[in-house]
């Protein structure tokens, strides 16, 4: 299954001011590396996949559309969140998820 090209374009636009962004096909979708750190992806389910601080996961899962992602039926490690379209429908919500991913990518 292909990734959602409109979602990938939204991610690309949100990362336009970032330095050192690389796009890589992985997870059956299109992933965006920021400073060589996987930050965010448009996955094969049409959802946003973000990398975040593991200690933030429990709080972030309370947000609309946020779920613990799985890879081939197995839960991914803590530090990942999958966000469906209900959680990214507004620009404010979408940008908040991108900021979460960037905060992690830029952390030491």
CSV table of N, CA, C and O in Angstrom, one decimal:
chain,number,residue,atom,x,y,z
A,1,UNK,N,0.9,-1.2,0.0
A,1,UNK,CA,0.0,0.0,0.0
A,1,UNK,C,0.9,1.2,0.0
A,1,UNK,O,1.9,1.3,0.7
A,2,UNK,N,0.5,2.2,-0.8
A,2,UNK,CA,1.3,3.4,-0.9
A,2,UNK,C,1.0,4.4,0.2
A,2,UNK,O,-0.1,4.3,0.8
A,3,UNK,N,1.9,5.3,0.5
A,3,UNK,CA,1.6,6.4,1.5
A,3,UNK,C,0.7,7.4,0.9
A,3,UNK,O,0.6,7.5,-0.3
A,4,UNK,N,0.1,8.2,1.8
A,4,UNK,CA,-0.8,9.3,1.4
A,4,UNK,C,0.1,10.5,0.9
A,4,UNK,O,0.8,11.1,1.7
A,5,UNK,N,0.1,10.7,-0.4
A,5,UNK,CA,0.9,11.8,-1.0
A,5,UNK,C,0.5,13.2,-0.5
A,5,UNK,O,1.4,14.0,-0.3
A,6,UNK,N,-0.7,13.4,-0.2
A,6,UNK,CA,-1.2,14.7,0.4
A,6,UNK,C,-0.6,14.9,1.8
A,6,UNK,O,-0.1,16.0,2.1
A,7,UNK,N,-0.6,13.8,2.6
A,7,UNK,CA,0.0,13.9,3.9
A,7,UNK,C,1.5,14.1,3.8
A,7,UNK,O,2.0,15.0,4.6
A,8,UNK,N,2.1,13.5,2.9
A,8,UNK,CA,3.6,13.7,2.7
A,8,UNK,C,3.9,15.1,2.3
A,8,UNK,O,4.8,15.7,2.8
A,9,UNK,N,3.0,15.7,1.5
A,9,UNK,CA,3.2,17.1,1.1
A,9,UNK,C,3.0,18.0,2.3
A,9,UNK,O,3.8,19.0,2.5
A,10,UNK,N,2.1,17.7,3.2
A,10,UNK,CA,1.9,18.5,4.4
A,10,UNK,C,3.1,18.4,5.3
A,10,UNK,O,3.5,19.4,5.9
A,11,UNK,N,3.7,17.2,5.4
A,11,UNK,CA,4.9,17.1,6.2
A,11,UNK,C,6.0,17.9,5.6
A,11,UNK,O,6.7,18.6,6.3
A,12,UNK,N,6.2,17.7,4.3
A,12,UNK,CA,7.2,18.4,3.6
A,12,UNK,C,7.1,19.9,3.8
A,12,UNK,O,8.1,20.6,4.1
A,13,UNK,N,5.9,20.5,3.7
A,13,UNK,CA,5.7,21.9,3.9
A,13,UNK,C,6.0,22.3,5.4
A,13,UNK,O,6.6,23.3,5.6
A,14,UNK,N,5.6,21.4,6.3
A,14,UNK,CA,5.9,21.8,7.7
A,14,UNK,C,7.4,21.7,8.1
A,14,UNK,O,7.8,22.4,9.0
A,15,UNK,N,8.1,21.0,7.3
A,15,UNK,CA,9.6,20.9,7.5
A,15,UNK,C,10.4,21.8,6.7
A,15,UNK,O,11.6,21.7,6.7
A,16,UNK,N,9.8,22.6,5.9
A,16,UNK,CA,10.5,23.5,4.9
A,16,UNK,C,11.5,24.4,5.5
A,16,UNK,O,12.5,24.6,4.9
A,17,UNK,N,11.4,24.8,6.8
A,17,UNK,CA,12.3,25.7,7.4
A,17,UNK,C,13.4,24.9,8.1
A,17,UNK,O,14.4,25.5,8.7
A,18,UNK,N,13.4,23.6,8.1
A,18,UNK,CA,14.4,22.8,8.8
A,18,UNK,C,15.6,22.6,7.9
A,18,UNK,O,15.4,22.4,6.7
A,19,UNK,N,16.7,22.5,8.5
A,19,UNK,CA,17.9,22.2,7.8
A,19,UNK,C,18.1,20.6,7.9
A,19,UNK,O,17.6,20.0,8.8
A,20,UNK,N,18.8,20.1,6.9
A,20,UNK,CA,19.2,18.7,6.9
A,20,UNK,C,18.0,17.8,7.0
A,20,UNK,O,17.9,16.9,7.9
A,21,UNK,N,17.0,17.9,6.1
A,21,UNK,CA,15.9,17.0,6.0
A,21,UNK,C,16.1,16.0,4.8
A,21,UNK,O,16.5,16.5,3.7
A,22,UNK,N,15.9,14.8,5.1
A,22,UNK,CA,16.1,13.7,4.1
A,22,UNK,C,14.8,12.9,4.0
A,22,UNK,O,14.3,12.5,5.1
A,23,UNK,N,14.3,12.6,2.9
A,23,UNK,CA,13.2,11.7,2.7
A,23,UNK,C,13.7,10.3,2.4
A,23,UNK,O,14.5,10.1,1.5
A,24,UNK,N,13.1,9.3,3.0
A,24,UNK,CA,13.5,7.9,2.9
A,24,UNK,C,12.3,7.1,2.8
A,24,UNK,O,11.4,7.2,3.7
A,25,UNK,N,12.2,6.2,1.9
A,25,UNK,CA,11.1,5.2,1.9
A,25,UNK,C,11.4,4.1,2.9
A,25,UNK,O,12.4,3.4,2.8
A,26,UNK,N,10.5,4.0,3.9
A,26,UNK,CA,10.6,2.9,4.9
A,26,UNK,C,9.3,2.8,5.6
A,26,UNK,O,8.4,3.6,5.5
A,27,UNK,N,9.1,1.7,6.3
A,27,UNK,CA,7.8,1.4,7.0
A,27,UNK,C,6.7,1.4,6.0
A,27,UNK,O,5.5,1.6,6.4
A,28,UNK,N,6.9,1.1,4.8
A,28,UNK,CA,5.9,1.0,3.8
A,28,UNK,C,5.3,2.4,3.5
A,28,UNK,O,4.3,2.5,2.9
A,29,UNK,N,6.0,3.4,3.9
A,29,UNK,CA,5.6,4.8,3.6
A,29,UNK,C,6.8,5.7,3.3
A,29,UNK,O,7.8,5.2,2.8
A,30,UNK,N,6.6,7.0,3.5
A,30,UNK,CA,7.7,7.9,3.3
A,30,UNK,C,8.1,8.5,4.6
A,30,UNK,O,7.3,9.2,5.3
A,31,UNK,N,9.3,8.3,5.0
A,31,UNK,CA,9.8,8.9,6.3
A,31,UNK,C,10.7,10.1,6.1
A,31,UNK,O,11.3,10.2,5.0
A,32,UNK,N,10.7,11.0,7.1
A,32,UNK,CA,11.5,12.2,7.0
A,32,UNK,C,12.5,12.2,8.1
A,32,UNK,O,12.1,12.2,9.3
A,33,UNK,N,13.7,12.3,7.7
A,33,UNK,CA,14.8,12.3,8.7
A,33,UNK,C,15.2,13.8,8.9
A,33,UNK,O,15.3,14.5,7.9
A,34,UNK,N,15.4,14.2,10.1
A,34,UNK,CA,15.8,15.5,10.4
A,34,UNK,C,17.1,15.4,11.2
A,34,UNK,O,17.2,14.8,12.3
A,35,UNK,N,18.2,16.0,10.7
A,35,UNK,CA,19.5,15.9,11.3
A,35,UNK,C,19.9,14.4,11.5
A,35,UNK,O,20.3,14.1,12.6
A,36,UNK,N,19.6,13.6,10.5
A,36,UNK,CA,19.9,12.1,10.6
A,36,UNK,C,19.1,11.4,11.6
A,36,UNK,O,19.4,10.2,11.9
A,37,UNK,N,18.0,12.0,12.1
A,37,UNK,CA,17.1,11.3,13.1
A,37,UNK,C,15.8,11.1,12.5
A,37,UNK,O,15.2,12.1,11.9
A,38,UNK,N,15.2,9.9,12.5
A,38,UNK,CA,13.9,9.7,12.0
A,38,UNK,C,12.9,10.5,12.9
A,38,UNK,O,12.9,10.3,14.1
A,39,UNK,N,12.2,11.4,12.2
A,39,UNK,CA,11.3,12.3,13.0
A,39,UNK,C,9.8,12.0,12.7
A,39,UNK,O,9.0,11.9,13.7
A,40,UNK,N,9.4,11.8,11.5
A,40,UNK,CA,8.0,11.7,11.2
A,40,UNK,C,7.9,11.0,9.8
A,40,UNK,O,8.8,11.0,9.0
A,41,UNK,N,6.7,10.3,9.7
A,41,UNK,CA,6.5,9.6,8.4
A,41,UNK,C,5.0,9.6,8.0
A,41,UNK,O,4.1,9.8,8.9
A,42,UNK,N,4.8,9.5,6.8
A,42,UNK,CA,3.4,9.3,6.2
A,42,UNK,C,3.4,7.8,6.0
A,42,UNK,O,4.1,7.3,5.1
A,43,UNK,N,2.7,7.0,6.8
A,43,UNK,CA,2.8,5.6,6.7
A,43,UNK,C,1.8,5.0,5.7
A,43,UNK,O,1.0,5.7,5.1
A,44,UNK,N,1.9,3.7,5.6
A,44,UNK,CA,1.1,3.0,4.5
A,44,UNK,C,-0.4,3.0,4.8
A,44,UNK,O,-1.2,2.6,4.0
A,45,UNK,N,-0.8,3.4,6.0
A,45,UNK,CA,-2.2,3.4,6.4
A,45,UNK,C,-2.8,4.8,6.2
A,45,UNK,O,-4.0,5.0,6.6
A,46,UNK,N,-2.0,5.7,5.7
A,46,UNK,CA,-2.4,7.1,5.5
A,46,UNK,C,-2.4,7.9,6.8
A,46,UNK,O,-3.0,9.0,6.9
A,47,UNK,N,-1.7,7.4,7.8
A,47,UNK,CA,-1.6,8.1,9.1
A,47,UNK,C,-0.2,8.7,9.3
A,47,UNK,O,0.8,8.3,8.6
A,48,UNK,N,-0.1,9.6,10.2
A,48,UNK,CA,1.1,10.3,10.6
A,48,UNK,C,1.8,9.4,11.6
A,48,UNK,O,1.1,8.9,12.6
A,49,UNK,N,3.1,9.1,11.5
A,49,UNK,CA,3.8,8.3,12.5
A,49,UNK,C,4.9,9.3,13.0
A,49,UNK,O,5.7,9.8,12.2
A,50,UNK,N,4.9,9.5,14.3
A,50,UNK,CA,5.9,10.4,14.8
A,50,UNK,C,6.8,9.7,15.8
A,50,UNK,O,6.4,8.8,16.5
A,51,UNK,N,8.0,10.2,15.9
A,51,UNK,CA,9.0,9.8,16.9
A,51,UNK,C,8.9,10.8,18.0
A,51,UNK,O,8.9,12.0,17.7
A,52,UNK,N,8.8,10.4,19.2
A,52,UNK,CA,8.7,11.3,20.3
A,52,UNK,C,9.5,10.8,21.5
A,52,UNK,O,9.9,9.6,21.5
A,53,UNK,N,9.6,11.6,22.5
A,53,UNK,CA,10.3,11.2,23.8
A,53,UNK,C,9.5,10.1,24.4
A,53,UNK,O,8.2,10.2,24.6
A,54,UNK,N,10.1,8.9,24.8
A,54,UNK,CA,9.3,7.8,25.4
A,54,UNK,C,8.5,8.2,26.6
A,54,UNK,O,7.4,7.8,26.8
A,55,UNK,N,9.1,9.2,27.4
A,55,UNK,CA,8.3,9.6,28.6
A,55,UNK,C,7.1,10.4,28.3
A,55,UNK,O,6.3,10.7,29.1
A,56,UNK,N,6.9,10.9,27.0
A,56,UNK,CA,5.8,11.7,26.6
A,56,UNK,C,4.6,10.8,26.1
A,56,UNK,O,3.5,11.3,25.9
A,57,UNK,N,4.9,9.5,25.8
A,57,UNK,CA,3.9,8.7,25.1
A,57,UNK,C,2.6,8.6,25.8
A,57,UNK,O,1.5,8.8,25.2
A,58,UNK,N,2.6,8.3,27.1
A,58,UNK,CA,1.3,8.2,27.8
A,58,UNK,C,0.4,9.4,27.7
A,58,UNK,O,-0.8,9.3,27.5
A,59,UNK,N,1.0,10.6,27.8
A,59,UNK,CA,0.3,11.8,27.7
A,59,UNK,C,-0.2,12.0,26.3
A,59,UNK,O,-1.3,12.4,26.0
A,60,UNK,N,0.7,11.8,25.3
A,60,UNK,CA,0.3,12.0,23.9
A,60,UNK,C,-0.8,11.1,23.4
A,60,UNK,O,-1.6,11.4,22.6
A,61,UNK,N,-0.9,9.9,24.0
A,61,UNK,CA,-1.9,8.9,23.6
A,61,UNK,C,-3.3,9.4,24.0
A,61,UNK,O,-4.3,8.9,23.5
A,62,UNK,N,-3.4,10.4,24.9
A,62,UNK,CA,-4.7,10.9,25.3
A,62,UNK,C,-5.3,11.9,24.2
A,62,UNK,O,-6.4,12.2,24.3
A,63,UNK,N,-4.5,12.3,23.3
A,63,UNK,CA,-4.9,13.2,22.2
A,63,UNK,C,-5.8,12.5,21.2
A,63,UNK,O,-5.6,11.3,20.9
A,64,UNK,N,-6.7,13.3,20.6
A,64,UNK,CA,-7.6,12.8,19.6
A,64,UNK,C,-6.8,12.2,18.4
A,64,UNK,O,-5.8,12.8,17.9
A,65,UNK,N,-7.2,11.0,18.0
A,65,UNK,CA,-6.6,10.3,16.9
A,65,UNK,C,-5.2,9.6,17.2
A,65,UNK,O,-4.7,8.9,16.3
A,66,UNK,N,-4.7,9.7,18.4
A,66,UNK,CA,-3.4,9.1,18.7
A,66,UNK,C,-3.5,7.7,19.1
A,66,UNK,O,-4.4,7.3,19.9
A,67,UNK,N,-2.7,6.8,18.6
A,67,UNK,CA,-2.7,5.4,18.9
A,67,UNK,C,-1.2,4.9,19.0
A,67,UNK,O,-0.3,5.5,18.5
A,68,UNK,N,-1.1,3.8,19.7
A,68,UNK,CA,0.2,3.1,19.8
A,68,UNK,C,0.3,2.3,18.5
A,68,UNK,O,-0.5,1.5,18.2
A,69,UNK,N,1.4,2.6,17.7
A,69,UNK,CA,1.5,1.9,16.4
A,69,UNK,C,2.0,0.5,16.6
A,69,UNK,O,2.6,0.1,17.6
A,70,UNK,N,1.7,-0.3,15.5
A,70,UNK,CA,2.3,-1.6,15.5
A,70,UNK,C,2.9,-1.8,14.1
A,70,UNK,O,2.6,-1.1,13.2
A,71,UNK,N,3.9,-2.7,14.1
A,71,UNK,CA,4.6,-3.1,12.9
A,71,UNK,C,4.4,-4.5,12.7
A,71,UNK,O,4.8,-5.3,13.5
A,72,UNK,N,3.6,-4.9,11.6
A,72,UNK,CA,3.3,-6.3,11.3
A,72,UNK,C,2.7,-7.0,12.5
A,72,UNK,O,3.1,-8.1,12.8
A,73,UNK,N,1.8,-6.3,13.1
A,73,UNK,CA,1.0,-6.9,14.2
A,73,UNK,C,1.7,-6.9,15.6
A,73,UNK,O,1.1,-7.3,16.5
A,74,UNK,N,2.9,-6.3,15.7
A,74,UNK,CA,3.6,-6.2,17.0
A,74,UNK,C,3.7,-4.8,17.3
A,74,UNK,O,4.0,-3.9,16.5
A,75,UNK,N,3.4,-4.4,18.6
A,75,UNK,CA,3.5,-3.1,19.1
A,75,UNK,C,4.9,-2.5,18.9
A,75,UNK,O,5.9,-3.2,19.2
A,76,UNK,N,5.0,-1.3,18.4
A,76,UNK,CA,6.3,-0.7,18.3
A,76,UNK,C,6.8,-0.2,19.7
A,76,UNK,O,6.0,-0.2,20.6
A,77,UNK,N,8.1,0.1,19.8
A,77,UNK,CA,8.6,0.4,21.1
A,77,UNK,C,8.1,1.8,21.6
A,77,UNK,O,7.6,2.6,20.7
A,78,UNK,N,8.1,2.1,22.8
A,78,UNK,CA,7.7,3.3,23.4
A,78,UNK,C,8.6,4.4,22.8
A,78,UNK,O,9.8,4.3,22.8
A,79,UNK,N,7.9,5.5,22.3
A,79,UNK,CA,8.7,6.5,21.6
A,79,UNK,C,8.1,6.8,20.2
A,79,UNK,O,8.6,7.6,19.5
A,80,UNK,N,7.0,6.1,19.9
A,80,UNK,CA,6.4,6.2,18.6
A,80,UNK,C,4.9,6.4,18.9
A,80,UNK,O,4.3,5.9,19.8
A,81,UNK,N,4.3,7.3,18.1
A,81,UNK,CA,2.8,7.5,18.1
A,81,UNK,C,2.3,7.5,16.7
A,81,UNK,O,3.0,8.1,15.8
A,82,UNK,N,1.2,6.9,16.4
A,82,UNK,CA,0.5,6.9,15.1
A,82,UNK,C,-0.7,7.8,15.3
A,82,UNK,O,-1.5,7.6,16.3
A,83,UNK,N,-0.9,8.8,14.4
A,83,UNK,CA,-2.0,9.7,14.5
A,83,UNK,C,-2.8,9.6,13.2
A,83,UNK,O,-2.3,9.8,12.1
A,84,UNK,N,-4.1,9.2,13.4
A,84,UNK,CA,-5.0,9.1,12.3
A,84,UNK,C,-5.5,10.5,11.8
A,84,UNK,O,-5.2,11.5,12.5
A,85,UNK,N,-6.3,10.5,10.8
A,85,UNK,CA,-6.7,11.8,10.2
A,85,UNK,C,-7.6,12.6,11.2
A,85,UNK,O,-7.6,13.8,11.1
A,86,UNK,N,-8.2,12.0,12.1
A,86,UNK,CA,-9.0,12.8,13.1
A,86,UNK,C,-8.1,13.6,14.0
A,86,UNK,O,-8.6,14.7,14.5
A,87,UNK,N,-6.9,13.2,14.2
A,87,UNK,CA,-6.0,14.0,15.0
A,87,UNK,C,-5.1,15.0,14.3
A,87,UNK,O,-4.3,15.7,14.9
A,88,UNK,N,-5.2,15.0,12.9
A,88,UNK,CA,-4.4,15.9,12.1
A,88,UNK,C,-5.2,16.7,11.2
A,88,UNK,O,-4.7,17.4,10.3
A,89,UNK,N,-6.5,16.8,11.4
A,89,UNK,CA,-7.4,17.5,10.5
A,89,UNK,C,-7.2,19.0,10.5
A,89,UNK,O,-7.3,19.6,9.4
A,90,UNK,N,-6.9,19.6,11.6
A,90,UNK,CA,-6.7,21.0,11.7
A,90,UNK,C,-5.2,21.3,11.6
A,90,UNK,O,-4.3,20.5,11.9
A,91,UNK,N,-4.8,22.5,11.1
A,91,UNK,CA,-3.4,22.9,11.0
A,91,UNK,C,-2.8,22.9,12.3
A,91,UNK,O,-1.6,22.6,12.5
A,92,UNK,N,-3.5,23.4,13.3
A,92,UNK,CA,-3.0,23.5,14.7
A,92,UNK,C,-2.6,22.2,15.2
A,92,UNK,O,-1.5,22.0,15.8
A,93,UNK,N,-3.5,21.2,15.1
A,93,UNK,CA,-3.2,19.8,15.6
A,93,UNK,C,-2.0,19.2,14.8
A,93,UNK,O,-1.1,18.6,15.4
A,94,UNK,N,-2.1,19.3,13.5
A,94,UNK,CA,-1.0,18.8,12.7
A,94,UNK,C,0.4,19.4,13.1
A,94,UNK,O,1.3,18.7,13.3
A,95,UNK,N,0.4,20.7,13.2
A,95,UNK,CA,1.7,21.4,13.6
A,95,UNK,C,2.1,21.0,15.0
A,95,UNK,O,3.3,20.9,15.2
A,96,UNK,N,1.2,20.7,15.9
A,96,UNK,CA,1.6,20.3,17.2
A,96,UNK,C,2.3,18.9,17.2
A,96,UNK,O,3.3,18.7,17.9
A,97,UNK,N,1.8,18.0,16.3
A,97,UNK,CA,2.5,16.7,16.2
A,97,UNK,C,3.8,16.9,15.5
A,97,UNK,O,4.8,16.2,16.0
A,98,UNK,N,3.9,17.7,14.5
A,98,UNK,CA,5.2,17.9,13.9
A,98,UNK,C,6.2,18.5,14.9
A,98,UNK,O,7.4,18.1,14.9
A,99,UNK,N,5.8,19.5,15.7
A,99,UNK,CA,6.6,20.1,16.7
A,99,UNK,C,7.1,19.0,17.7
A,99,UNK,O,8.3,19.0,18.1
A,100,UNK,N,6.2,18.1,18.1
A,100,UNK,CA,6.6,17.0,19.0
A,100,UNK,C,7.7,16.2,18.4
A,100,UNK,O,8.7,15.9,19.1
A,101,UNK,N,7.6,15.9,17.1
A,101,UNK,CA,8.6,15.1,16.4
A,101,UNK,C,9.9,15.8,16.3
A,101,UNK,O,11.0,15.3,16.5
A,102,UNK,N,9.8,17.1,16.0
A,102,UNK,CA,11.0,18.0,15.9
A,102,UNK,C,11.7,18.1,17.2
A,102,UNK,O,13.0,18.1,17.3
A,103,UNK,N,11.0,18.3,18.3
A,103,UNK,CA,11.6,18.4,19.6
A,103,UNK,C,12.4,17.2,19.9
A,103,UNK,O,13.5,17.3,20.5
A,104,UNK,N,11.9,16.0,19.6
A,104,UNK,CA,12.7,14.8,19.8
A,104,UNK,C,13.9,14.7,18.9
A,104,UNK,O,15.0,14.4,19.4
A,105,UNK,N,13.7,15.0,17.6
A,105,UNK,CA,14.8,15.0,16.7
A,105,UNK,C,16.0,15.9,17.1
A,105,UNK,O,17.1,15.6,16.8
A,106,UNK,N,15.6,17.0,17.7
A,106,UNK,CA,16.6,18.0,18.1
A,106,UNK,C,17.2,17.8,19.5
A,106,UNK,O,18.0,18.6,19.9
A,107,UNK,N,16.6,16.9,20.2
A,107,UNK,CA,17.1,16.7,21.6
A,107,UNK,C,18.4,16.0,21.6
A,107,UNK,O,18.8,15.2,20.7
A,108,UNK,N,19.2,16.3,22.6
A,108,UNK,CA,20.6,15.6,22.7
A,108,UNK,C,20.5,14.1,22.9
A,108,UNK,O,19.6,13.6,23.3
